[in-house]
Tab-separated table of C-alpha atoms and ligand atoms in Angstrom:
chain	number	residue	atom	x	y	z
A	4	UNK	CA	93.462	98.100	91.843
A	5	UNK	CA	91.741	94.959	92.703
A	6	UNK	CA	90.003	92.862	90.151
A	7	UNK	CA	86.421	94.068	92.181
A	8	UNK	CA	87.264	97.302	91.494
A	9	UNK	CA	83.940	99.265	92.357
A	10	UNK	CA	82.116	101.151	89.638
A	11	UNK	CA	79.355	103.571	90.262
A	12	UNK	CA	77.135	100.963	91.298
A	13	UNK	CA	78.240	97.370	93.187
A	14	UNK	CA	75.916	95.119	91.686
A	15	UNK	CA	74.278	92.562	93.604
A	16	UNK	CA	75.251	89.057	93.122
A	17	UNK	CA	73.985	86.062	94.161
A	18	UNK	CA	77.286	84.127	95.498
A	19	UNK	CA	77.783	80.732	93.814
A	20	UNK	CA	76.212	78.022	96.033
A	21	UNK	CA	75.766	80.828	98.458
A	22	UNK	CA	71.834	81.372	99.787
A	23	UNK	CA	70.481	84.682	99.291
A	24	UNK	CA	70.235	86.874	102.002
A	25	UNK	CA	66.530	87.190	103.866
A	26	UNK	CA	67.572	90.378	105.626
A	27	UNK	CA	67.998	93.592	103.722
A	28	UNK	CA	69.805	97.010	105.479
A	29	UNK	CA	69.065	100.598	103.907
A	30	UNK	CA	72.301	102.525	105.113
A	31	UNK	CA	70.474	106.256	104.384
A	32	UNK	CA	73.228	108.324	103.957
A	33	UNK	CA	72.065	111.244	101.394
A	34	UNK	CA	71.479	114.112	103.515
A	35	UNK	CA	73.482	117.112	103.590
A	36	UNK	CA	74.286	117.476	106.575
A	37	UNK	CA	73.097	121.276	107.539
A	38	UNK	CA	73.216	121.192	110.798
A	39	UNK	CA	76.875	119.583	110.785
A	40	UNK	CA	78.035	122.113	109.102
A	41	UNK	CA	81.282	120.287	107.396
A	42	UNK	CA	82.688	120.816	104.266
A	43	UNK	CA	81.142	117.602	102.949
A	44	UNK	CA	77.991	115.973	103.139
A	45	UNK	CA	77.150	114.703	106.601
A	46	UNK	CA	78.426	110.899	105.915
A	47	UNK	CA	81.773	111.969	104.425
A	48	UNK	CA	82.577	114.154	106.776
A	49	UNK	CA	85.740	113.221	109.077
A	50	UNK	CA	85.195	110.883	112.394
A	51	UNK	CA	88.853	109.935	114.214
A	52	UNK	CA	90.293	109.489	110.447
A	53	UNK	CA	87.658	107.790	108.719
A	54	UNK	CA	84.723	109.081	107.211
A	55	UNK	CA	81.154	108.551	109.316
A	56	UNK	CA	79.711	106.401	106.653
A	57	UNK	CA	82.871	103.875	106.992
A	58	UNK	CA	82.335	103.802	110.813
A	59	UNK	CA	79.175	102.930	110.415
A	60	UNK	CA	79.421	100.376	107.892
A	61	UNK	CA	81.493	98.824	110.050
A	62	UNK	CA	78.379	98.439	112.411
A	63	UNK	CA	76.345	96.901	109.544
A	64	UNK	CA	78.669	94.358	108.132
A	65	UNK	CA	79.586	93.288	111.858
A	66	UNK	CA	75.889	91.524	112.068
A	67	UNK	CA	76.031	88.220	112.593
A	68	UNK	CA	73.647	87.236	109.522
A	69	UNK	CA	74.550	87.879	106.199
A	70	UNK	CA	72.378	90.663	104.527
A	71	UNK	CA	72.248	92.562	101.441
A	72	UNK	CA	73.265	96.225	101.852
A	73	UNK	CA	71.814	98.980	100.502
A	74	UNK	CA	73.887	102.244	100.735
A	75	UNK	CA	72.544	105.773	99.493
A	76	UNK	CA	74.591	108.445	98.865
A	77	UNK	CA	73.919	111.922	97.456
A	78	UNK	CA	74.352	111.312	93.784
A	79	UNK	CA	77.479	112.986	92.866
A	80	UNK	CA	78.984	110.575	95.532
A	81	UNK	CA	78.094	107.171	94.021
A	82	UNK	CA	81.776	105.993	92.864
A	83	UNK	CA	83.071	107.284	96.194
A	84	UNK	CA	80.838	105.438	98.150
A	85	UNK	CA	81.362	102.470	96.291
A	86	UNK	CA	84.748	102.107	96.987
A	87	UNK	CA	84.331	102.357	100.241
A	88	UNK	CA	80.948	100.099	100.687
A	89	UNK	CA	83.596	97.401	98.728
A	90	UNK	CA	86.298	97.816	101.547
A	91	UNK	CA	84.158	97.437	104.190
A	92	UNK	CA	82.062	94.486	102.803
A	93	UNK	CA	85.565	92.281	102.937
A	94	UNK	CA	85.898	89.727	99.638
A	95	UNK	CA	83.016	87.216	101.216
A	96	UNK	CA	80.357	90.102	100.884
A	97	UNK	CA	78.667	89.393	97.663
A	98	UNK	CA	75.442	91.845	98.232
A	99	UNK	CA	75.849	95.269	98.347
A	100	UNK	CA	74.630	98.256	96.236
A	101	UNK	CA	75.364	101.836	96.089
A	102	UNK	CA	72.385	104.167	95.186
A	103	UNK	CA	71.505	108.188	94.824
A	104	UNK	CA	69.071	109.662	97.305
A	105	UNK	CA	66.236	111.999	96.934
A	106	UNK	CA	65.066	115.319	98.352
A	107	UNK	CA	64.208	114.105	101.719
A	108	UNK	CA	65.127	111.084	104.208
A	109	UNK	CA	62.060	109.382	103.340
A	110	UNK	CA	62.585	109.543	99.569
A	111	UNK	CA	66.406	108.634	100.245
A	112	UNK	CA	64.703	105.100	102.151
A	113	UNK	CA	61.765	104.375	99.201
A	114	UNK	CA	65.188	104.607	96.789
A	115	UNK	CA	67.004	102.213	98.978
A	116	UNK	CA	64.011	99.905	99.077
A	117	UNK	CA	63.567	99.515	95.442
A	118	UNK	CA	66.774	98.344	95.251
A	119	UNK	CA	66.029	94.971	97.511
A	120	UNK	CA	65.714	91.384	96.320
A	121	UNK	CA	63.519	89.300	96.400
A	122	UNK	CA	64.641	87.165	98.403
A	123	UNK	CA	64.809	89.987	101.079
A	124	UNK	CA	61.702	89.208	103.882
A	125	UNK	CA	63.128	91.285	106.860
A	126	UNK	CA	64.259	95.080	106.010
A	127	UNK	CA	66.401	97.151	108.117
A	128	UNK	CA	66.263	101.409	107.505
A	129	UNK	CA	69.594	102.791	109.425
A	130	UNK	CA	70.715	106.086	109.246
A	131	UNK	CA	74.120	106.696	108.766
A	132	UNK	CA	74.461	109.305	111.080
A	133	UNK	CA	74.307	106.876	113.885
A	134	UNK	CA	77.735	105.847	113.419
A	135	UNK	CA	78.715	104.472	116.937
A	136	UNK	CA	75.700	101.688	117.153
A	137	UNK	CA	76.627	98.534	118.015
A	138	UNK	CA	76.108	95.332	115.385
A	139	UNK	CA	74.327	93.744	118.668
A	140	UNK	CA	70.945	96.439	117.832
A	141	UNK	CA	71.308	95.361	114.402
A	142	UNK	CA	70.849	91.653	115.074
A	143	UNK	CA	68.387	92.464	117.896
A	144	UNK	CA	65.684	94.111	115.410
A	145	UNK	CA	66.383	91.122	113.048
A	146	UNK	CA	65.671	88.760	115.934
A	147	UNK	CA	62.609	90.783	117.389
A	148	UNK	CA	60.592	91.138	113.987
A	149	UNK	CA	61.125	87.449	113.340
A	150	UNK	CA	59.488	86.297	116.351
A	151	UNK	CA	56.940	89.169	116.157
A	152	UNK	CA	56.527	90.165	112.398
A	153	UNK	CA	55.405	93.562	113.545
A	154	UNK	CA	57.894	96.968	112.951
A	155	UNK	CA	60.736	96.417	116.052
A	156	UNK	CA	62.423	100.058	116.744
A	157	UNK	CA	65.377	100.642	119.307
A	158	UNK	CA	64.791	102.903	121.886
A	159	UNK	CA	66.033	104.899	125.058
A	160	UNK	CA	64.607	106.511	127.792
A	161	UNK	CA	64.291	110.223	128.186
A	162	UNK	CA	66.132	111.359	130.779
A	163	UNK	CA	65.415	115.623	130.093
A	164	UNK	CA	61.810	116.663	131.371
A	165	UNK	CA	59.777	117.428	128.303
A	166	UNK	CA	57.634	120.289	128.664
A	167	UNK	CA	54.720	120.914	126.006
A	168	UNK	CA	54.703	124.388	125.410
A	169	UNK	CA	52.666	126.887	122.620
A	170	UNK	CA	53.624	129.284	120.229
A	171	UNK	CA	55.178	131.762	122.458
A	172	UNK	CA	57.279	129.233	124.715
A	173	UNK	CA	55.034	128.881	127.559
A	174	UNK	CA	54.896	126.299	128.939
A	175	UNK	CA	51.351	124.209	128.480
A	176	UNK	CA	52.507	120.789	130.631
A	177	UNK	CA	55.126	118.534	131.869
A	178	UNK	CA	54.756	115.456	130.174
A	179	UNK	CA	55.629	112.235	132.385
A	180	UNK	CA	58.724	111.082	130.364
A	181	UNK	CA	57.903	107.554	131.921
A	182	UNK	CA	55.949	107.348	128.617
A	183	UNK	CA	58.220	108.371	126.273
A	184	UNK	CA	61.059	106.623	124.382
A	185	UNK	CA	63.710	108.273	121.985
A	186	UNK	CA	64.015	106.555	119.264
A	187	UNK	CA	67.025	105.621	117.171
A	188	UNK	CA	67.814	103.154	114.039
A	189	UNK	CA	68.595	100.421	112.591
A	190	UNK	CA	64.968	100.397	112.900
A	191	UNK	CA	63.594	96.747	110.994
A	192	UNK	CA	59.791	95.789	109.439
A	193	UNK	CA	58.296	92.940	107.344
A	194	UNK	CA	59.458	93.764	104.429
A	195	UNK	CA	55.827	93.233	102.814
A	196	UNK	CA	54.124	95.120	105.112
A	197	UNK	CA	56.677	98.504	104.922
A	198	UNK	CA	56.484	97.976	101.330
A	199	UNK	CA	53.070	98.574	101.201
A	200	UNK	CA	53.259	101.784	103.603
A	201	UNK	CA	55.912	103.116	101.477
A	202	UNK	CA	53.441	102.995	98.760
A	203	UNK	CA	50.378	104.204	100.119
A	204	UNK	CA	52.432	107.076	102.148
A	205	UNK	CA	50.556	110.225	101.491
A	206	UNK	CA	53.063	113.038	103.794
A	207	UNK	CA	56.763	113.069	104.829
A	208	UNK	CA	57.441	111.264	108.298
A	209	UNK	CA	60.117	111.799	110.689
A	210	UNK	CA	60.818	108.517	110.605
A	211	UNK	CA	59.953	105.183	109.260
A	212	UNK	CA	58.290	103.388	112.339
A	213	UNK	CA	55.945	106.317	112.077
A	214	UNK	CA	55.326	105.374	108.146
A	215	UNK	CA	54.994	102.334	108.915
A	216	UNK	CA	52.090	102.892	112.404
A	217	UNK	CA	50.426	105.270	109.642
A	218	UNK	CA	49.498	102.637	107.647
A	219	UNK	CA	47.840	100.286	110.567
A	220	UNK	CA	50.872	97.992	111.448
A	221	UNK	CA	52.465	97.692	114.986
A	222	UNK	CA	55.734	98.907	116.361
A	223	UNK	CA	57.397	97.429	119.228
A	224	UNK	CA	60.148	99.532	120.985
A	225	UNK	CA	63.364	97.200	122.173
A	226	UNK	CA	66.128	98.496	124.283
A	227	UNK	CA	68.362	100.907	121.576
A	228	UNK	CA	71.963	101.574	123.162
A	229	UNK	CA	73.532	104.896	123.896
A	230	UNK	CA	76.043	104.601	121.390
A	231	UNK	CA	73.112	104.519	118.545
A	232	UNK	CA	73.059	108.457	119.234
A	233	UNK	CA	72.784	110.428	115.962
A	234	UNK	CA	75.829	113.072	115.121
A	235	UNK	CA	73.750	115.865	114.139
A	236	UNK	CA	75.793	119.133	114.875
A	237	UNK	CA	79.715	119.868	116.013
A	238	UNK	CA	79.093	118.877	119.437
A	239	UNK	CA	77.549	115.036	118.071
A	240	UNK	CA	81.130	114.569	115.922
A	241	UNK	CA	83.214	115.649	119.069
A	242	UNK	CA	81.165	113.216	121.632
A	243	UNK	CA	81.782	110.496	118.849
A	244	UNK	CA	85.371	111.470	118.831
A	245	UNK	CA	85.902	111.087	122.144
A	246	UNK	CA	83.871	107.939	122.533
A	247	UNK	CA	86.593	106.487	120.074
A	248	UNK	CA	89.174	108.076	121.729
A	249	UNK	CA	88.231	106.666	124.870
A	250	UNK	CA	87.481	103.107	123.621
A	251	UNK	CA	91.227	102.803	121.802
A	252	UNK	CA	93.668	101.781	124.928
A	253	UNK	CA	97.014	101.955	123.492
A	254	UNK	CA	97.074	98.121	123.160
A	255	UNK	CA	93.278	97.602	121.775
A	256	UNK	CA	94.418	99.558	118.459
A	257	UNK	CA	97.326	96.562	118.199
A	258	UNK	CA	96.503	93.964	115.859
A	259	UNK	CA	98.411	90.613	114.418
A	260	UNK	CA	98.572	88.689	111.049
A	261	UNK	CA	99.901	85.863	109.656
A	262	UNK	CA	101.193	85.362	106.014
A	263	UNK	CA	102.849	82.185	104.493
A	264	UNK	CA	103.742	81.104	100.918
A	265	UNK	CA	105.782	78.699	99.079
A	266	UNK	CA	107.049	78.682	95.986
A	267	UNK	CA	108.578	75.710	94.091
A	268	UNK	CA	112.109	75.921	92.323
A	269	UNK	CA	112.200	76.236	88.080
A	270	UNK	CA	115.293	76.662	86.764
A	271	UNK	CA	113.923	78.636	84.043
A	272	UNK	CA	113.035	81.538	85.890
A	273	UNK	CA	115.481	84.069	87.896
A	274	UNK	CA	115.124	84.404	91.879
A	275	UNK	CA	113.450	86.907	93.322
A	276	UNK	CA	113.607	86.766	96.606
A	277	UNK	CA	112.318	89.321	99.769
A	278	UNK	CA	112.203	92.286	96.865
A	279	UNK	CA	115.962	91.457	95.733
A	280	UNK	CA	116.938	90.015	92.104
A	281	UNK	CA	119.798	87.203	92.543
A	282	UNK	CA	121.271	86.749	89.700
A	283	UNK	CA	122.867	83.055	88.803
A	284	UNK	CA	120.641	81.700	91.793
A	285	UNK	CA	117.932	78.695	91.173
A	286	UNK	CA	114.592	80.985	90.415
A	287	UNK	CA	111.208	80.121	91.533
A	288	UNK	CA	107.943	79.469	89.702
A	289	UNK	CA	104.546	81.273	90.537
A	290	UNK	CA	102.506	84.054	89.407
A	291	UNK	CA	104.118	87.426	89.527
A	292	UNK	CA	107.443	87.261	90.204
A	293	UNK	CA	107.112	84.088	92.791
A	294	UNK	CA	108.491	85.770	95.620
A	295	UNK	CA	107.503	84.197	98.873
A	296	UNK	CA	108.655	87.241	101.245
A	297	UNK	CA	106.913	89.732	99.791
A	298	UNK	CA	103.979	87.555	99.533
A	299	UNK	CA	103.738	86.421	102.723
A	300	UNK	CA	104.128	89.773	104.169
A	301	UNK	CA	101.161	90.930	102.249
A	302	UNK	CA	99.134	88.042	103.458
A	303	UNK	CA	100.337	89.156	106.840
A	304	UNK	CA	99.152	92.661	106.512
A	305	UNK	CA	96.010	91.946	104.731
A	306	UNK	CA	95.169	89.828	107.490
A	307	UNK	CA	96.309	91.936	110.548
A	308	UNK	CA	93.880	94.827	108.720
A	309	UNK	CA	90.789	92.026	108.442
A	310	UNK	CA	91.436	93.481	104.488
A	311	UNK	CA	91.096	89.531	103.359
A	312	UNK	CA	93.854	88.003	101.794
A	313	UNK	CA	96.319	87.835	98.258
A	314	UNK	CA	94.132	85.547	96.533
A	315	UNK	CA	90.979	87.858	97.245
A	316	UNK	CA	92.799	91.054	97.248
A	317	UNK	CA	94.938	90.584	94.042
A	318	UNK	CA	93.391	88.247	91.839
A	319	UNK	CA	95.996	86.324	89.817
A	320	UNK	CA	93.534	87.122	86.772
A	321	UNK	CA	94.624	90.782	87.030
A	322	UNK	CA	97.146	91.320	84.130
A	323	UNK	CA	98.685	94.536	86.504
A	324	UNK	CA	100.050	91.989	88.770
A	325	UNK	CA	101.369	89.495	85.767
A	326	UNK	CA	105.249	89.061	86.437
A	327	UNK	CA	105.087	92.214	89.105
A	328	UNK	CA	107.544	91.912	91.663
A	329	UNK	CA	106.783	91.721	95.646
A	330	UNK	CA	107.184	95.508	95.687
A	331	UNK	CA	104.385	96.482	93.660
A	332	UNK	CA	101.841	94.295	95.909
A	333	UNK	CA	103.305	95.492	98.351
A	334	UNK	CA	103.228	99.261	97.599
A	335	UNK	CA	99.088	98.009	97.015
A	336	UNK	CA	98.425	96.853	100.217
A	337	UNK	CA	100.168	99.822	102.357
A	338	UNK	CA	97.469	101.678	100.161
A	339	UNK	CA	94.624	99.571	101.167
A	340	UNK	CA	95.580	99.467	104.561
A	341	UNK	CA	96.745	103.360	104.551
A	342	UNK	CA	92.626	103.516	103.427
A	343	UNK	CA	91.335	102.048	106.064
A	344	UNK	CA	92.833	103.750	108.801
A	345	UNK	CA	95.910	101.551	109.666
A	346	UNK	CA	99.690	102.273	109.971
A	347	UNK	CA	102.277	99.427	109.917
A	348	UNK	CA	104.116	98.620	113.219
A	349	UNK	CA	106.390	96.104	112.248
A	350	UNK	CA	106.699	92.537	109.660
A	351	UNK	CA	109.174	90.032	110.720
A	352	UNK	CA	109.386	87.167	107.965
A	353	UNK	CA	111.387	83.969	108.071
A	354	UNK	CA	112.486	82.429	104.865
A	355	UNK	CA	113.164	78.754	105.089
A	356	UNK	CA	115.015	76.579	102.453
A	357	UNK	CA	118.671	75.259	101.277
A	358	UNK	CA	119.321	78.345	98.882
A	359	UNK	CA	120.296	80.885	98.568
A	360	UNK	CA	122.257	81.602	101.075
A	361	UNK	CA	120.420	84.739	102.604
A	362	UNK	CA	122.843	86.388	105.501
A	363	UNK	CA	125.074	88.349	103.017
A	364	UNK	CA	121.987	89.984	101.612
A	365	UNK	CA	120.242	90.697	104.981
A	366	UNK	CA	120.595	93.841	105.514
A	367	UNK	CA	120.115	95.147	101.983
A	368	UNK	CA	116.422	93.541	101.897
A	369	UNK	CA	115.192	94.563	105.299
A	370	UNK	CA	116.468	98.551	103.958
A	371	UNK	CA	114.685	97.726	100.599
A	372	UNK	CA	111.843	96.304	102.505
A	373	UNK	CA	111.537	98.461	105.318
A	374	UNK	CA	111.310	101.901	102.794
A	375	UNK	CA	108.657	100.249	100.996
A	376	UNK	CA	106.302	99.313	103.968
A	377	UNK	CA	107.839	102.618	106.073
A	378	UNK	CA	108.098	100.679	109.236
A	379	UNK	CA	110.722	98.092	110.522
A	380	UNK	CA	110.648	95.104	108.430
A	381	UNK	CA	113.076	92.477	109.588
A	382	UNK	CA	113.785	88.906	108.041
A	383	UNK	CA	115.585	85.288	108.922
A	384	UNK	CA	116.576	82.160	106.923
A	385	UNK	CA	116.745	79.055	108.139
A	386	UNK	CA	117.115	75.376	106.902
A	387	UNK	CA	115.166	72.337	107.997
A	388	UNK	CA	118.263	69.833	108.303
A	389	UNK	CA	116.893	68.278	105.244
A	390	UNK	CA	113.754	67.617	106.403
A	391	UNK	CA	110.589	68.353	104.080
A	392	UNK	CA	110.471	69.934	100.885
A	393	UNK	CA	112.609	73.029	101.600
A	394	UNK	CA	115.186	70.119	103.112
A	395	UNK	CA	114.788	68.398	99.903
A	396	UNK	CA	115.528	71.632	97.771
A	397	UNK	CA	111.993	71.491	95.884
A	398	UNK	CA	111.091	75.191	97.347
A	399	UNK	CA	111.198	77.902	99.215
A	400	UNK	CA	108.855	78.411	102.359
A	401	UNK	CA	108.626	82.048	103.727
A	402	UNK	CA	106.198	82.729	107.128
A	403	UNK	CA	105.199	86.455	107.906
A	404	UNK	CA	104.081	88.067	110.785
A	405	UNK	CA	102.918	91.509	110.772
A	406	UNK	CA	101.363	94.175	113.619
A	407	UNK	CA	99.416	97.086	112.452
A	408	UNK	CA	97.513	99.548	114.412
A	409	UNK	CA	94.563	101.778	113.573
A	410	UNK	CA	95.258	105.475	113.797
A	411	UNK	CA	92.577	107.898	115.396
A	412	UNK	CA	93.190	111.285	114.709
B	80	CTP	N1	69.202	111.373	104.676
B	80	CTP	C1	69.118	110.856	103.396
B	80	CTP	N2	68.525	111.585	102.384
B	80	CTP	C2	68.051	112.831	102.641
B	80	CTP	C3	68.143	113.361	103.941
B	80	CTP	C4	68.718	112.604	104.952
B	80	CTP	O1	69.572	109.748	103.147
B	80	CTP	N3	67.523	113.507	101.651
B	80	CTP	C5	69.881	110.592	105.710
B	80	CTP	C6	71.105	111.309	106.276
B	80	CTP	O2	72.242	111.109	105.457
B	80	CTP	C7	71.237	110.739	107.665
B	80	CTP	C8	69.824	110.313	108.021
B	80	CTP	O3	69.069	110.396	106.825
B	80	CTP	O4	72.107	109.623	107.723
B	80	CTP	C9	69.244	111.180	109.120
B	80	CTP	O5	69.112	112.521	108.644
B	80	CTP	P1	69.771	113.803	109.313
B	80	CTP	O6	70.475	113.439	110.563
B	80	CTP	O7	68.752	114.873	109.321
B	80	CTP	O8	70.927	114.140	108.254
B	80	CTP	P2	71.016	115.338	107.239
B	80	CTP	O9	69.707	115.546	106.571
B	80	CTP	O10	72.190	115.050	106.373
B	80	CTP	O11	71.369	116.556	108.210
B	80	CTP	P3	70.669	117.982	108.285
B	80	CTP	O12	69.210	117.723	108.545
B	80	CTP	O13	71.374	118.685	109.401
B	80	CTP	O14	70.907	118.640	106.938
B	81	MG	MG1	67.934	116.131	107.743
């Protein structure tokens, strides 16, 4: 368990030095999901292996300005939520929250909206059932009510003729769809301004640009994107599926990372070294157990994943990881990367330094290694023909690299 462990509310921080954000998002993701029809609520139901709300927090924290993040979640959902909101926010995300809805969408938003600071100017309502939107409509609504200051609300054309029709289906008109835009979310308002709306809302909207017109502001439509389509029955979640599907070339779902650490010799301590005890060899000092293989390969992985890195990950103030050997970080991060969606392909480490001498022991760490991480791990010595500190015998240097892939089911 990392040291930010979530509990059932992320509080908001302000980050030390760090400004606080001006742009708040409202991820609404309360509803149940009726239509859907999935054994969970709407958000934590199943898209290519992840849940809908992950996907689209993806979306969110992929904007290009910081924000603070407002996430609601049916209530008995909170902790779950949390833990995910905390994955997907990486270490640098100091401002996010996890809330409990109300009744309806619009209550589910005013809840959200309490929940802002201050400091927040610009406010962003998104539903999480648009889990496919692009981070580029985020920033765009950010963008357009900064120049404009009035509500800014993506939308698409419709391409269906709409026909106006009375209570017993006939039809009344055609309208001329020239007029008409579908709207979608992240849809974004002064936050002042929606504030106010919020509170002198008197009926339930379909959505909040219409809260927002009802109370005398303006709404601007900008171009929304196809892929900001809301999964609202069976046939939504199998178009997103196969959007995904389509979008993950075999080579796309490859990804790399990089891991080194060193470790300085003290003869006090015994050597561990790539998971393996040696016994009458020089030891090395460090937290944990100081072994550079099995630290580097979790820098590797954590980075390949975009999960951050050791420091962040497992902070050496957690008392769990006091003296633990590589295996139990390791075991950690398979589960943190097993979480969000990934699968190991392969680690290939390098240890360099003067002792000990590694070859005889080879095989037995890349088995040891290998069984931990199930997947190929395979690892090299070398020396530096006493060049540098590992030439020098002050340390050991290990390098990792690691490819992981994301899984789509
Ligand atoms: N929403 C919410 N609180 C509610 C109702 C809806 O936060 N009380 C959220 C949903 O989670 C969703 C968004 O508002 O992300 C749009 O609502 P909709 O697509 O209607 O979702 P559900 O209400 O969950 O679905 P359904 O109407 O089929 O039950
Ligand atoms: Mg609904």
């Amino acid at each position: 368990m990392s040291p930010n462990a979530p509990g059932p509310k992320v509080s908001s921080a302000t980050a030390a030095g760090g400004r606080a954000p001006i742009v708040g998002v409202i991820v609404v993701a309360a509803g149940s999901g009726t239509r859907l029809g999935a054994a969970r609520p709407k958000a934590f139901a199943p898209l290519a292996g992840r849940t809908i709300l992950e996907h689209s927090l993806d979306s969110v924290f992929g904007m290009q300005r910081e924000s603070q993040v407002v996430v609601v979640v049916p209530s008995a959902l909170v902790d779950e939520a949390a833990s995910m909101v905390t994955d997907a926010a990486g270490a640098a995300h100091k401002y996010v929250r996890v809330v409990a809805g109300g009744a309806t969408r619009q209550q589910s938003v005013a809840l959200g909206l309490a929940e802002l600071d201050a400091s927040v100017r610009i406010v962003l309502v998104h539903d999480a059932a648009r889990a496919l939107t692009p981070s580029s409509v985020f920033d765009a609504v950010v963008t357009g009510v900064a120049q404009t200051a009035s509500g800014i609300v993506p939308g698409v054309a419709v391409t269906d003729t709409i026909k106006r029709v009375d209570d017993d289906e006939s039809v009344v008109e055609t309208v001329d769809r020239a007029e008409l835009r579908a709207v979608q979310t992240p849809q974004a308002f002064p936050r002042a301004a929606l504030d106010a709306a919020y509170a002198e809302a008197e009926r339930e909207h379909t959505d909040d640009a219409a809260l927002f017109a009802a109370a005398g502001n303006t709404v601007s439509i900008i171009d929304g994107d196809d892929r900001a389509f809301k999964i609202t029955t069976p046939w939504d979640l199998r178009r997103a599926e196969g959007l995904l599907r389509d979008t993950a070339a075999p080579t796309e779902g490859l990804r790399t990372g990089i891991g080194t650490d060193v470790h300085a010799f003290d003869d006090s301590s015994e050597l561990w070294l790539a998971g393996l005890h040696w016994p009458g060899e020089r030891g090395l000092s460090g937290h944990s157990d100081g072994d550079p293989v099995c630290h580097a390969i979790t820098d590797a992985l954590l980075s390949a994943a975009g999960l951050g890195d050791i420091g962040s990950v497992f902070g050496t103030a957690d008392p769990q990881f006091d003296g633990a050997h590589g295996d139990v970080f390791l075991r950690a991060t398979l589960e943190r990367l097993t979480a969000a969606g990934f699968t190991v392909n392969n680690v290939s480490v390098q240890i360099i330094g003067n002792s000990p001498r590694f070859s005889p022991r080879r095989m037995e760490a890349e088995g040891l290694l290998s069984g931990i991480l199930d997947a190929p791990v395979s690892v090299s010595a070398t020396t530096t023909d006493g060049l540098g500190f590992p030439g020098r015998g002050e340390g050991i240097c290990a390098i990792a690299t690691a490819i992981v892939s994301r899984q789509y089911a």
